[in-house]
Short mmCIF file of C-alpha atoms in Angstrom, two decimals:
data_model
loop_
_atom_site.label_atom_id
_atom_site.label_comp_id
_atom_site.label_asym_id
_atom_site.label_seq_id
_atom_site.Cartn_x
_atom_site.Cartn_y
_atom_site.Cartn_z
CA MET O 1 -0.02 0.15 -0.01
CA HIS O 2 1.24 3.42 -0.78
CA LEU O 3 2.83 5.51 2.21
CA ALA O 4 0.66 8.38 1.90
CA HIS O 5 -2.88 6.29 2.07
CA ARG O 6 -0.92 4.33 5.23
CA THR O 7 -1.07 8.10 7.14
CA TRP O 8 -4.55 9.15 5.93
CA ARG O 9 -6.02 5.59 7.16
CA THR O 10 -4.30 6.42 10.59
CA ARG O 11 -5.71 9.88 11.06
CA LEU O 12 -9.15 8.85 9.67
CA GLY O 13 -9.43 5.42 11.32
CA ALA O 14 -9.86 2.03 9.98
CA THR O 15 -13.41 2.44 8.65
CA THR O 16 -12.71 5.43 6.09
CA THR O 17 -13.86 4.46 2.58
CA ALA O 18 -11.02 4.03 0.01
CA ALA O 19 -12.58 6.32 -2.12
CA LEU O 20 -12.58 9.09 0.76
CA GLY O 21 -8.76 8.39 1.01
CA ALA O 22 -8.26 8.75 -2.49
CA LEU O 23 -9.81 12.13 -2.68
CA LEU O 24 -8.35 13.60 0.44
CA LEU O 25 -4.81 11.95 -1.01
CA THR O 26 -5.69 14.47 -4.10
CA ALA O 27 -6.47 17.38 -1.95
CA LEU O 28 -3.53 17.40 0.48
CA PRO O 29 -0.55 15.13 0.44
CA ALA O 30 -0.28 14.44 4.41
CA GLN O 31 3.16 12.95 4.33
CA GLN O 32 4.74 15.68 3.31
CA ALA O 33 2.95 17.96 6.18
CA GLN O 34 4.56 15.63 9.14
CA ALA O 35 7.81 14.74 7.25
CA ALA O 36 11.31 16.41 8.54
CA THR O 37 14.63 15.52 8.30
CA THR O 38 15.41 14.51 11.76
CA LEU O 39 13.21 12.11 13.90
CA THR O 40 10.30 13.70 15.89
CA ASN O 41 9.99 12.54 19.64
CA PRO O 42 12.48 9.53 18.98
CA GLY O 43 12.04 8.53 22.63
CA PHE O 44 8.25 8.52 22.89
CA GLU O 45 8.22 11.02 26.00
CA SER O 46 6.04 13.87 24.31
CA ASP O 47 2.67 12.23 25.16
CA ALA O 48 0.96 10.33 27.84
CA THR O 49 0.84 6.92 28.75
CA GLY O 50 -1.74 4.99 26.49
CA THR O 51 -0.92 7.49 23.32
CA ALA O 52 -2.27 5.06 20.53
CA THR O 53 -0.41 6.90 17.80
CA PRO O 54 2.74 9.18 19.53
CA THR O 55 3.32 12.98 18.38
CA GLY O 56 5.66 12.51 15.06
CA TRP O 57 4.66 9.00 14.50
CA SER O 58 2.02 6.82 12.21
CA THR O 59 0.22 4.06 12.95
CA TYR O 60 -0.73 1.17 10.21
CA SER O 61 -2.35 -1.88 10.98
CA ALA O 62 -3.86 -3.64 7.48
CA ALA O 63 -6.33 -5.67 9.81
CA GLY O 64 -7.64 -2.29 11.56
CA GLN O 65 -5.15 -3.24 14.34
CA ASN O 66 -4.03 -0.05 15.28
CA ALA O 67 -4.35 -0.01 18.80
CA ALA O 68 -1.65 -2.53 19.22
CA SER O 69 0.86 -0.12 19.02
CA PHE O 70 0.69 2.51 22.27
CA THR O 71 3.07 4.24 24.38
CA GLU O 72 3.95 3.28 28.47
CA SER O 73 5.61 4.04 31.45
CA GLY O 74 8.93 2.04 31.69
CA GLY O 75 11.65 3.24 29.21
CA SER O 76 14.64 2.43 28.66
CA SER O 77 16.33 5.91 29.59
CA GLY O 78 12.98 8.27 30.05
CA SER O 79 9.58 7.50 31.70
CA ARG O 80 7.77 5.97 27.98
CA ARG O 81 8.40 3.64 25.45
CA LEU O 82 6.45 2.47 22.72
CA THR O 83 5.04 -1.05 22.69
CA HIS O 84 3.75 -3.36 20.51
CA TRP O 85 1.09 -6.19 21.79
CA ALA O 86 -2.45 -7.12 21.71
CA ALA O 87 -4.51 -9.68 23.21
CA SER O 88 -5.13 -11.12 19.69
CA ALA O 89 -2.70 -11.89 17.38
CA TYR O 90 -1.95 -8.79 15.58
CA LYS O 91 0.37 -7.01 12.78
CA VAL O 92 1.10 -3.22 13.13
CA GLU O 93 3.42 -0.80 11.97
CA THR O 94 4.59 2.46 13.66
CA TYR O 95 6.43 4.74 11.45
CA GLN O 96 7.76 8.17 10.69
CA TYR O 97 8.58 9.86 6.99
CA LEU O 98 11.91 11.73 6.92
CA THR O 99 12.65 14.33 3.81
CA GLY O 100 14.86 16.61 2.74
CA LEU O 101 17.66 14.23 3.76
CA ALA O 102 21.06 14.79 1.69
CA ASP O 103 21.67 11.50 -0.28
CA GLY O 104 24.31 9.17 1.68
CA THR O 105 24.36 6.51 4.41
CA TYR O 106 22.17 6.71 7.47
CA THR O 107 22.24 4.48 10.65
CA LEU O 108 18.86 4.21 12.74
CA SER O 109 19.49 3.19 16.34
CA ALA O 110 17.09 1.50 18.89
CA ARG O 111 17.07 0.10 22.28
CA VAL O 112 14.76 -2.55 22.17
CA ARG O 113 13.09 -5.37 24.27
CA SER O 114 11.13 -8.46 23.02
CA SER O 115 9.11 -11.64 24.39
CA GLY O 116 10.54 -13.29 21.32
CA GLY O 117 7.51 -15.44 20.37
CA GLN O 118 6.51 -12.86 17.45
CA ASN O 119 6.16 -14.19 13.30
CA SER O 120 8.65 -11.14 13.03
CA THR O 121 9.58 -8.12 14.58
CA TYR O 122 12.02 -5.31 13.50
CA ILE O 123 13.65 -1.74 12.98
CA ALA O 124 13.54 -1.20 9.55
CA LEU O 125 14.59 1.53 6.98
CA ARG O 126 12.54 1.57 3.58
CA ASN O 127 11.68 4.07 0.85
CA CYS O 128 14.84 5.14 0.82
CA GLY O 129 15.60 4.75 -2.85
CA GLY O 130 17.07 1.10 -2.37
CA ALA O 131 16.16 -2.18 -0.92
CA GLU O 132 14.67 -1.98 2.27
CA GLN O 133 17.39 -2.68 5.73
CA ARG O 134 16.00 -4.14 8.35
CA THR O 135 17.64 -5.60 11.84
CA ASP O 136 15.42 -8.27 14.10
CA LEU O 137 14.53 -7.62 17.69
CA PRO O 138 16.24 -10.50 19.92
CA PRO O 139 13.90 -12.11 22.72
CA THR O 140 14.90 -10.56 25.92
CA ALA O 141 14.26 -12.98 28.64
CA ASP O 142 16.44 -10.91 31.19
CA GLY O 143 14.28 -7.79 30.48
CA ALA O 144 17.05 -5.90 29.50
CA TRP O 145 17.37 -3.58 26.81
CA ILE O 146 19.62 -4.20 23.31
CA ARG O 147 20.75 -1.47 21.19
CA VAL O 148 19.98 -2.55 17.72
CA VAL O 149 21.42 -0.80 14.36
CA THR O 150 20.23 -0.56 10.84
CA SER O 151 21.66 1.34 8.02
CA VAL O 152 20.68 2.18 4.35
CA ARG O 153 21.85 4.17 1.29
CA VAL O 154 19.38 7.19 0.66
CA THR O 155 19.05 8.44 -2.61
CA GLY O 156 16.64 10.99 -3.43
CA GLY O 157 16.03 12.71 -0.09
CA ALA O 158 13.65 10.76 1.69
CA CYS O 159 13.56 7.55 4.12
CA THR O 160 10.93 5.90 6.12
CA VAL O 161 12.05 4.80 9.75
CA SER O 162 9.81 1.89 10.56
CA LEU O 163 9.16 -0.36 14.03
CA ASN O 164 7.11 -3.42 13.05
CA SER O 165 5.42 -6.53 14.60
CA ASP O 166 3.57 -9.59 13.41
CA ALA O 167 2.63 -11.40 16.04
CA ARG O 168 0.96 -14.24 18.31
CA ALA O 169 -1.73 -13.14 21.11
CA GLY O 170 0.00 -11.70 24.11
CA GLU O 171 3.68 -11.33 22.43
CA TRP O 172 5.19 -7.87 22.78
CA ALA O 173 7.98 -5.64 21.72
CA ASN O 174 9.58 -2.21 23.41
CA PHE O 175 11.17 0.30 21.37
CA ASP O 176 12.88 3.24 22.49
CA ASP O 177 15.61 6.17 22.25
CA LEU O 178 15.76 5.85 18.63
CA THR O 179 18.40 7.71 16.68
CA PHE O 180 18.60 8.45 12.77
CA ALA O 181 22.08 9.77 11.65
CA PRO O 182 24.80 10.01 8.65
CA GLY O 183 26.88 6.77 9.20
CA THR O 184 27.30 2.91 8.25
CA THR O 185 27.03 -0.36 9.82
CA GLY O 186 28.07 -3.61 8.75
CA LEU O 187 30.59 -6.85 9.75
CA SER O 188 34.05 -7.14 8.07
CA ILE O 189 34.45 -10.61 9.36
CA LYS O 190 31.80 -12.99 8.63
CA GLY O 191 34.31 -16.44 9.49
CA GLY O 192 33.98 -19.64 10.32
CA ASP O 193 36.14 -22.33 12.27
CA LEU O 194 36.79 -25.13 9.75
CA SER O 195 40.00 -26.66 11.58
CA THR O 196 38.50 -30.19 11.64
CA LEU O 197 37.11 -29.95 8.02
CA PRO O 198 40.06 -31.96 6.66
CA LYS O 199 39.86 -34.78 9.44
CA ASN O 200 36.19 -34.57 8.37
CA GLU O 201 36.84 -35.03 4.95
CA ALA O 202 39.35 -37.71 5.26
CA PHE O 203 36.92 -39.88 7.24
CA GLY O 204 34.49 -39.71 4.44
CA ALA O 205 32.06 -36.44 5.60
CA THR O 206 30.05 -35.30 2.87
CA TYR O 207 28.14 -31.64 2.53
CA SER O 208 25.55 -30.59 0.33
CA GLY O 209 23.63 -27.35 -0.04
CA THR O 210 20.11 -26.38 1.11
CA GLY O 211 18.50 -27.71 -2.44
CA GLY O 212 20.83 -31.18 -1.61
CA GLN O 213 23.13 -30.45 -4.23
CA SER O 214 26.49 -31.94 -3.34
CA GLY O 215 29.47 -29.50 -2.74
CA ASN O 216 32.58 -29.21 -0.73
CA ALA O 217 31.90 -27.61 2.76
CA LEU O 218 34.23 -24.73 2.15
CA GLY O 219 32.66 -23.79 -0.86
CA LEU O 220 29.44 -23.91 0.06
CA LEU O 221 30.13 -21.74 3.20
CA ARG O 222 31.74 -19.10 0.99
CA GLY O 223 28.81 -19.00 -1.38
CA ALA O 224 26.46 -18.31 1.77
CA GLY O 225 28.86 -15.26 2.58
CA MET O 226 31.62 -16.56 4.50
CA ASN O 227 34.79 -14.44 4.38
CA TYR O 228 36.97 -15.39 6.91
CA VAL O 229 38.34 -18.82 7.93
CA ARG O 230 39.85 -19.38 11.05
CA LEU O 231 42.10 -22.45 11.68
CA LYS O 232 44.00 -23.98 14.71
CA VAL O 233 47.65 -24.45 15.07
CA TRP O 234 49.07 -27.47 17.28
CA VAL O 235 52.71 -27.98 17.59
CA ASN O 236 52.69 -31.36 17.43
CA PRO O 237 49.55 -33.38 17.69
CA ALA O 238 49.13 -37.26 17.64
CA ASP O 239 46.69 -37.49 15.10
CA GLY O 240 48.56 -34.98 12.48
CA TYR O 241 45.81 -32.54 12.29
CA ASN O 242 45.72 -28.98 13.16
CA ASN O 243 49.75 -29.32 12.53
CA LYS O 244 51.92 -26.58 10.14
CA ALA O 245 51.52 -28.90 6.95
CA ARG O 246 47.91 -29.14 7.54
CA VAL O 247 46.90 -25.59 8.20
CA LEU O 248 49.26 -24.30 4.94
CA ALA O 249 47.06 -26.51 2.83
CA MET O 250 43.71 -25.24 4.26
CA ALA O 251 44.84 -21.89 3.96
CA LYS O 252 45.80 -22.19 0.64
CA ARG O 253 42.29 -23.51 -0.28
CA ALA O 254 40.80 -20.95 1.88
CA LYS O 255 42.68 -17.88 0.08
CA ALA O 256 41.53 -19.92 -3.40
CA GLU O 257 38.49 -19.20 -2.21
CA GLY O 258 38.81 -15.23 -1.63
CA MET O 259 38.45 -15.44 1.97
CA LYS O 260 40.80 -14.21 4.69
CA VAL O 261 42.59 -16.47 7.45
CA LEU O 262 42.58 -16.24 10.65
CA ILE O 263 45.71 -18.49 12.71
CA ASP O 264 44.79 -19.41 15.96
CA PHE O 265 48.08 -20.75 18.03
CA HIS O 266 47.49 -23.22 21.23
CA TYR O 267 51.11 -23.45 21.75
CA ALA O 268 50.11 -27.09 22.42
CA ASP O 269 49.97 -30.66 21.14
CA ARG O 270 45.95 -30.53 21.70
CA TRP O 271 42.99 -28.70 23.07
CA ALA O 272 44.13 -25.55 25.00
CA ASP O 273 41.39 -23.43 26.79
CA PRO O 274 40.15 -22.01 29.94
CA GLY O 275 40.47 -25.02 31.90
CA GLN O 276 43.79 -26.18 30.35
CA GLN O 277 46.94 -24.79 28.58
CA PRO O 278 49.44 -27.51 28.45
CA LYS O 279 52.69 -27.27 27.40
CA PRO O 280 53.95 -28.84 24.12
CA ALA O 281 55.99 -32.45 25.08
CA ALA O 282 58.65 -30.84 22.99
CA TRP O 283 58.55 -27.70 25.42
CA ALA O 284 58.06 -29.47 28.65
CA SER O 285 61.11 -29.43 30.48
CA HIS O 286 61.94 -25.86 29.03
CA THR O 287 62.54 -22.63 31.50
CA TYR O 288 60.77 -19.65 31.09
CA SER O 289 63.07 -18.16 29.03
CA GLN O 290 63.25 -21.03 26.81
CA LEU O 291 59.30 -20.72 26.13
CA ARG O 292 59.94 -17.47 25.22
CA THR O 293 62.16 -18.06 22.46
CA ASP O 294 59.94 -21.60 21.35
CA VAL O 295 57.05 -19.31 21.43
CA TYR O 296 58.56 -16.73 18.94
CA ASN O 297 60.30 -19.50 16.61
CA HIS O 298 57.03 -21.43 16.29
CA THR O 299 55.14 -18.75 15.62
CA TYR O 300 57.42 -16.96 12.78
CA ASP O 301 57.71 -20.52 11.43
CA VAL O 302 54.38 -21.10 10.79
CA LEU O 303 53.58 -17.66 9.68
CA ASN O 304 56.41 -17.15 7.76
CA ALA O 305 55.46 -20.63 5.92
CA LEU O 306 52.20 -19.06 5.02
CA LYS O 307 53.72 -15.92 3.99
CA THR O 308 56.15 -18.16 1.55
CA GLN O 309 53.19 -20.31 -0.35
CA GLY O 310 51.56 -16.77 -0.49
CA THR O 311 49.09 -17.03 2.28
CA THR O 312 50.31 -14.47 4.70
CA ALA O 313 47.41 -14.47 7.54
CA ASP O 314 45.43 -11.63 8.08
CA MET O 315 44.90 -12.00 11.58
CA VAL O 316 46.64 -14.23 13.96
CA GLN O 317 45.41 -15.11 18.21
CA ILE O 318 48.19 -15.28 20.39
CA GLY O 319 46.56 -18.33 22.30
CA ASN O 320 43.52 -19.60 22.53
CA GLU O 321 40.64 -18.64 25.40
CA ILE O 322 43.76 -17.69 27.25
CA ASN O 323 41.46 -16.45 30.61
CA GLY O 324 44.06 -18.36 32.68
CA GLY O 325 47.32 -17.55 30.87
CA MET O 326 49.13 -20.26 28.25
CA LEU O 327 51.67 -22.56 28.76
CA TRP O 328 50.93 -23.42 32.36
CA PRO O 329 52.51 -23.23 34.78
CA GLU O 330 55.04 -20.43 33.44
CA GLY O 331 52.72 -18.53 31.51
CA SER O 332 49.68 -18.62 34.07
CA THR O 333 47.96 -15.55 35.17
CA ASP O 334 49.67 -15.97 38.64
CA ASN O 335 52.66 -14.63 37.30
CA TRP O 336 51.57 -11.96 34.58
CA THR O 337 54.95 -10.48 33.98
CA GLN O 338 55.96 -13.92 31.94
CA LEU O 339 52.60 -14.33 30.69
CA ALA O 340 52.94 -10.48 29.01
CA GLY O 341 56.31 -11.84 28.13
CA LEU O 342 55.12 -14.75 26.00
CA LEU O 343 52.50 -12.90 24.35
CA THR O 344 54.96 -10.55 23.39
CA SER O 345 57.17 -12.46 22.13
CA GLY O 346 54.56 -14.24 19.76
CA ALA O 347 53.17 -10.81 18.93
CA GLN O 348 56.74 -9.71 17.93
CA ALA O 349 56.97 -12.47 15.67
CA ALA O 350 53.86 -12.01 13.60
CA LYS O 351 54.80 -8.67 12.80
CA ALA O 352 58.07 -9.78 12.12
CA VAL O 353 56.60 -11.96 9.16
CA SER O 354 53.76 -9.54 8.62
CA SER O 355 53.73 -5.84 9.79
CA SER O 356 49.80 -5.96 8.45
CA THR O 357 48.96 -9.00 10.29
CA GLN O 358 46.21 -8.02 12.95
CA ILE O 359 47.26 -9.40 16.70
CA ALA O 360 44.31 -10.76 18.89
CA LEU O 361 44.03 -11.76 22.45
CA HIS O 362 41.26 -14.21 22.91
CA LEU O 363 39.50 -14.92 26.00
CA ALA O 364 36.21 -16.91 26.37
CA LYS O 365 34.71 -13.97 28.96
CA GLY O 366 31.85 -12.97 26.35
CA GLY O 367 29.45 -11.93 28.95
CA ASP O 368 32.06 -11.16 31.95
CA ASN O 369 33.13 -7.25 31.45
CA GLY O 370 34.33 -7.48 34.90
CA GLY O 371 37.04 -10.50 34.17
CA THR O 372 37.51 -9.25 30.93
CA ARG O 373 38.38 -5.43 32.02
CA TRP O 374 40.65 -7.00 34.75
CA TRP O 375 42.39 -9.59 32.03
CA PHE O 376 43.43 -6.47 29.41
CA ASP O 377 44.21 -4.04 32.54
CA GLN O 378 46.92 -6.35 33.05
CA ALA O 379 48.13 -6.78 29.63
CA VAL O 380 47.78 -3.02 28.85
CA ALA O 381 49.95 -2.13 31.75
CA ARG O 382 52.51 -4.51 30.88
CA GLN O 383 52.69 -2.93 27.26
CA VAL O 384 51.68 -6.42 25.83
CA PRO O 385 51.30 -5.12 22.19
CA PHE O 386 47.94 -6.41 20.26
CA ASP O 387 44.92 -4.64 17.82
CA VAL O 388 42.07 -6.97 18.51
CA ILE O 389 39.93 -7.64 21.39
CA ALA O 390 38.79 -10.89 20.67
CA LEU O 391 36.07 -13.21 22.80
CA SER O 392 34.35 -16.17 23.16
CA TYR O 393 30.57 -15.85 23.33
CA TYR O 394 28.00 -19.11 23.56
CA GLY O 395 24.90 -18.13 25.12
CA TYR O 396 24.40 -21.15 26.99
CA TRP O 397 27.83 -20.86 29.23
CA HIS O 398 28.18 -16.85 28.80
CA GLY O 399 24.55 -15.28 29.94
CA PRO O 400 22.44 -13.23 28.14
CA LEU O 401 23.08 -11.02 25.08
CA SER O 402 22.97 -8.00 27.11
CA GLY O 403 25.68 -8.84 28.81
CA LEU O 404 27.93 -9.47 25.55
CA GLN O 405 26.74 -5.89 24.79
CA ALA O 406 27.83 -4.17 27.75
CA ASN O 407 31.28 -5.99 27.17
CA LEU O 408 31.77 -5.19 23.67
CA ASP O 409 30.76 -1.66 23.95
CA ASP O 410 32.99 -0.59 27.40
CA VAL O 411 36.06 -2.74 26.40
CA SER O 412 35.94 -1.45 22.97
CA ALA O 413 36.09 2.40 24.28
CA ARG O 414 38.45 1.16 27.56
CA TYR O 415 41.32 0.47 24.99
CA GLY O 416 40.37 2.00 21.74
CA LYS O 417 39.95 -1.22 20.01
CA PRO O 418 38.12 -3.28 17.80
CA VAL O 419 35.92 -6.16 19.36
CA LEU O 420 35.81 -9.71 17.63
CA VAL O 421 33.60 -12.48 18.54
CA ALA O 422 36.17 -14.99 17.64
CA GLU O 423 33.79 -18.18 18.74
CA THR O 424 30.27 -18.67 18.76
CA ALA O 425 27.57 -21.25 17.59
CA TYR O 426 23.94 -22.79 18.82
CA ALA O 427 22.30 -25.78 18.21
CA SER O 428 19.92 -26.98 15.83
CA THR O 429 18.76 -29.98 17.27
CA LEU O 430 19.10 -31.97 20.49
CA ALA O 431 19.40 -35.26 18.87
CA ASN O 432 22.79 -37.33 18.65
CA GLY O 433 24.86 -37.72 15.69
CA ASP O 434 26.95 -40.62 16.85
CA PHE O 435 27.63 -42.61 20.22
CA LEU O 436 29.14 -39.56 22.44
CA GLU O 437 26.65 -37.34 23.99
CA ASN O 438 26.46 -34.17 23.01
CA ASN O 439 28.03 -30.59 25.14
CA ILE O 440 24.29 -29.17 24.72
CA ALA O 441 22.17 -32.08 25.04
CA THR O 442 19.06 -31.29 26.82
CA SER O 443 16.49 -28.15 26.64
CA GLY O 444 17.46 -27.10 30.20
CA GLN O 445 20.82 -26.09 28.43
CA LEU O 446 19.44 -23.59 26.00
CA ALA O 447 19.73 -19.98 26.04
CA PRO O 448 16.05 -18.64 26.38
CA GLY O 449 14.15 -17.82 23.47
CA TYR O 450 16.44 -19.93 21.14
CA PRO O 451 14.69 -23.51 21.12
CA ALA O 452 17.26 -26.22 19.52
CA THR O 453 15.78 -26.04 16.26
CA PRO O 454 17.07 -24.71 12.95
CA ALA O 455 15.44 -21.64 13.13
CA GLY O 456 16.56 -21.23 16.77
CA GLN O 457 20.21 -21.70 15.71
CA ALA O 458 19.73 -19.21 12.84
CA ALA O 459 17.93 -16.55 15.23
CA ASN O 460 20.80 -17.22 17.83
CA LEU O 461 23.41 -16.44 15.15
CA ARG O 462 21.63 -13.00 13.76
CA ASP O 463 21.51 -11.32 17.04
CA VAL O 464 24.89 -11.94 18.18
CA MET O 465 25.92 -10.41 14.80
CA ASN O 466 23.58 -7.99 15.41
CA VAL O 467 25.00 -7.37 18.41
CA VAL O 468 28.86 -7.41 17.23
CA GLU O 469 27.24 -4.66 14.76
CA ALA O 470 26.00 -2.36 17.08
CA VAL O 471 29.21 -1.93 18.90
CA PRO O 472 30.05 2.03 18.97
CA GLY O 473 32.17 3.45 16.63
CA GLY O 474 32.40 0.95 14.01
CA ARG O 475 34.31 -1.07 16.63
CA GLY O 476 32.57 -4.29 15.99
CA LEU O 477 34.55 -6.43 13.37
CA GLY O 478 32.50 -9.51 13.03
CA ILE O 479 32.03 -13.31 14.53
CA VAL O 480 33.38 -16.70 13.80
CA TYR O 481 31.60 -19.71 13.51
CA TRP O 482 32.92 -22.11 15.78
CA GLU O 483 33.46 -25.55 13.43
CA PRO O 484 30.26 -25.34 11.12
CA ALA O 485 31.87 -28.45 9.47
CA TRP O 486 32.51 -30.87 12.04
CA THR O 487 29.72 -33.31 11.54
CA ALA O 488 29.53 -36.84 13.11
CA VAL O 489 31.79 -38.98 10.94
CA LYS O 490 33.40 -42.49 12.63
CA GLY O 491 37.16 -41.28 12.91
CA SER O 492 36.89 -37.57 13.35
CA GLY O 493 36.42 -37.21 16.95
CA TRP O 494 37.67 -35.02 19.66
CA ASP O 495 40.54 -36.72 21.34
CA PRO O 496 43.70 -36.45 18.67
CA GLN O 497 44.68 -39.47 20.91
CA ASP O 498 41.95 -41.70 20.57
CA PRO O 499 40.96 -42.87 17.05
CA SER O 500 37.72 -43.96 18.54
CA SER O 501 36.85 -40.59 20.08
CA GLY O 502 33.35 -38.95 19.42
CA ASN O 503 32.20 -35.83 18.12
CA ALA O 504 30.10 -33.99 21.35
CA TRP O 505 29.64 -30.72 18.76
CA GLU O 506 27.52 -32.13 15.36
CA ASN O 507 24.55 -30.63 16.68
CA GLN O 508 25.88 -27.19 16.41
CA ALA O 509 27.63 -27.57 13.06
CA LEU O 510 25.53 -25.54 10.14
CA PHE O 511 25.47 -28.92 8.18
CA GLY O 512 22.16 -30.91 9.18
CA TYR O 513 22.54 -34.15 9.78
CA ASP O 514 20.95 -34.98 6.36
CA THR O 515 24.46 -33.60 5.14
CA LYS O 516 22.53 -29.98 4.16
CA LEU O 517 23.38 -26.75 4.66
CA LEU O 518 21.12 -25.41 7.43
CA PRO O 519 19.30 -21.59 7.62
CA ALA O 520 22.21 -20.18 9.77
CA ALA O 521 24.54 -20.25 7.15
CA SER O 522 22.38 -17.41 5.03
CA TRP O 523 23.43 -14.96 7.95
CA PHE O 524 27.10 -14.99 6.54
CA ALA O 525 25.56 -12.80 4.04
CA HIS O 526 24.77 -10.07 6.52
CA ARG O 527 25.57 -6.78 5.54
#
C-alpha cells in the first residue's frame, strides 16, 4: 500500500473508505506535512501513557489493529516507551517519514526488548531509494534493553523509519531511544573455524547445499557469504591434524576461495582452553626463557611458511581462550609478568613476518565485563602489543546478549580497540548424531528464547551478529562460527590421541544430519 495512504488511514480511522482516502490524497499530501529531516519524539516522551499514535509518528495495521501500538511507562532512559502488544494476534507498524535528507548512508539505532515469540518484529529503513534494510529484535528473557542498528543508502532525499510487529496473541515488543543520523554499519568478518574440516573429509564426510546439491563445505559456506576462515595450530598433535602442514593446505584452499585467514595458536599439542593450557611435549622441560624463544620461533615458522606460499595470515591469535594464561604454569595469570613476556614474543614474531597481520588476544569471557577488564588491564599495564580484543560467546555458558553487548561496548571504548566474537555457535537439534553425548544435549541447557531447531540456531547467530554490529564507532568487527563443518563421522573425534573418540559438537554444526547446509548459514550474507 502507498505510504501516504497509510497515514490517512491512521488519521481518519480504519473505517475510512478507499474512495474518501483517494479524494483526500488528491487534495492534500499528508506525509509531506509531517515530514522532517530529523526524528520527532524519538524517545516517545511527548505524550501521555496509552497514546496510540505518538507525536510525530504514524500507525498502520491492515486489519485495523492500530491499538496494538501504544506508549506506556518504563522507558530505557526516559519515562516512556513504545509498545506493540495485543491480546489477540496482530500486525502493526509504527513509522515516521523523513524528507529533505542529503543523499548518503544513514544509520538507525534503537533500544529494544521483546518477548521473542513473534512471527517477526524488527526495525527497518525503507522507501529510501533502494532495498529495505532491517534488523530483528532479539528475545530478551532477562528484561534488559538491547541496542540494535540498521543502515541504508539514501538516494532521493527521503526515508521511512519503521517499527514492525507480526505477532501471536500476547507477544510484545518495546522500542525506545531511537536515533537516525549519517553513518554506516556492517560486519567485516563473517567467519568460521574450519580446523576440523580436513579430518572430517578424510574420514568420509559429505556436504550439500540447502537444495541437496553436493559440494565441498568450504565452497558451500563461501557461497553463503562466509569471508574468513579460522584455523587452529597445534605444535605436534598425535593424529597429525591441525599442525603446520595441514594449516598451510587449508589456508591455500581458503585464499583460493577469496577468503581471509585467522591463525589460532594454541601453543600445545592438543586443546588449550580456560581449563587446560598444557605445554607441548617438546617444550615440557624448558625454562621460562626457553619458552619465550619457543613461542617466537614456532609463531614465526608457521606464519612465515604461510607468507612464503602466498597466503599471509590476515589475523593471528596469540593463544586460545587464555583466561588463565597459557603454557602453564610458567605463563599462568598468577605470574602476569611472565605471561606478558610470552604474549609479546608471539606478537613480535607475527609482526616480524607481516606488519599488516592483526594481533588478537582471545578470552572466553563474552558476557563477563569485570573479568575481561581485569585481564586486559593487566596486559595493557605490561605493554603487551595487540590490535584486536577477541572473545568467545556461547549463550549457553556466557549469559544473555545484554551482557555481551555491555562487555563489547565497554572494552572497545576502554582500550580503543575493535572487538571480535572469535567463537560462537548454537544447536539446531538436541538429537545425537553419534555415540558420544553432545555438549548441549538437554532443553535446560538452552539460552532462553532460542529453541534447538534450525530456526532457533539461525536466530541466535543473527542476534549475536546484530549485537556486534551495534558496537559504537564501528568497532565491532564480526563473528567466527566455531566448527560449522564438524559433523559426526566415525574417526573424526575430539581426542587426537584416541581414534575411537566421538564428536560432542555435531548438533551445533551448520550442516544437518542429512548433510544439508542449515538456514543459519544464510546470515553470513549479513551486510
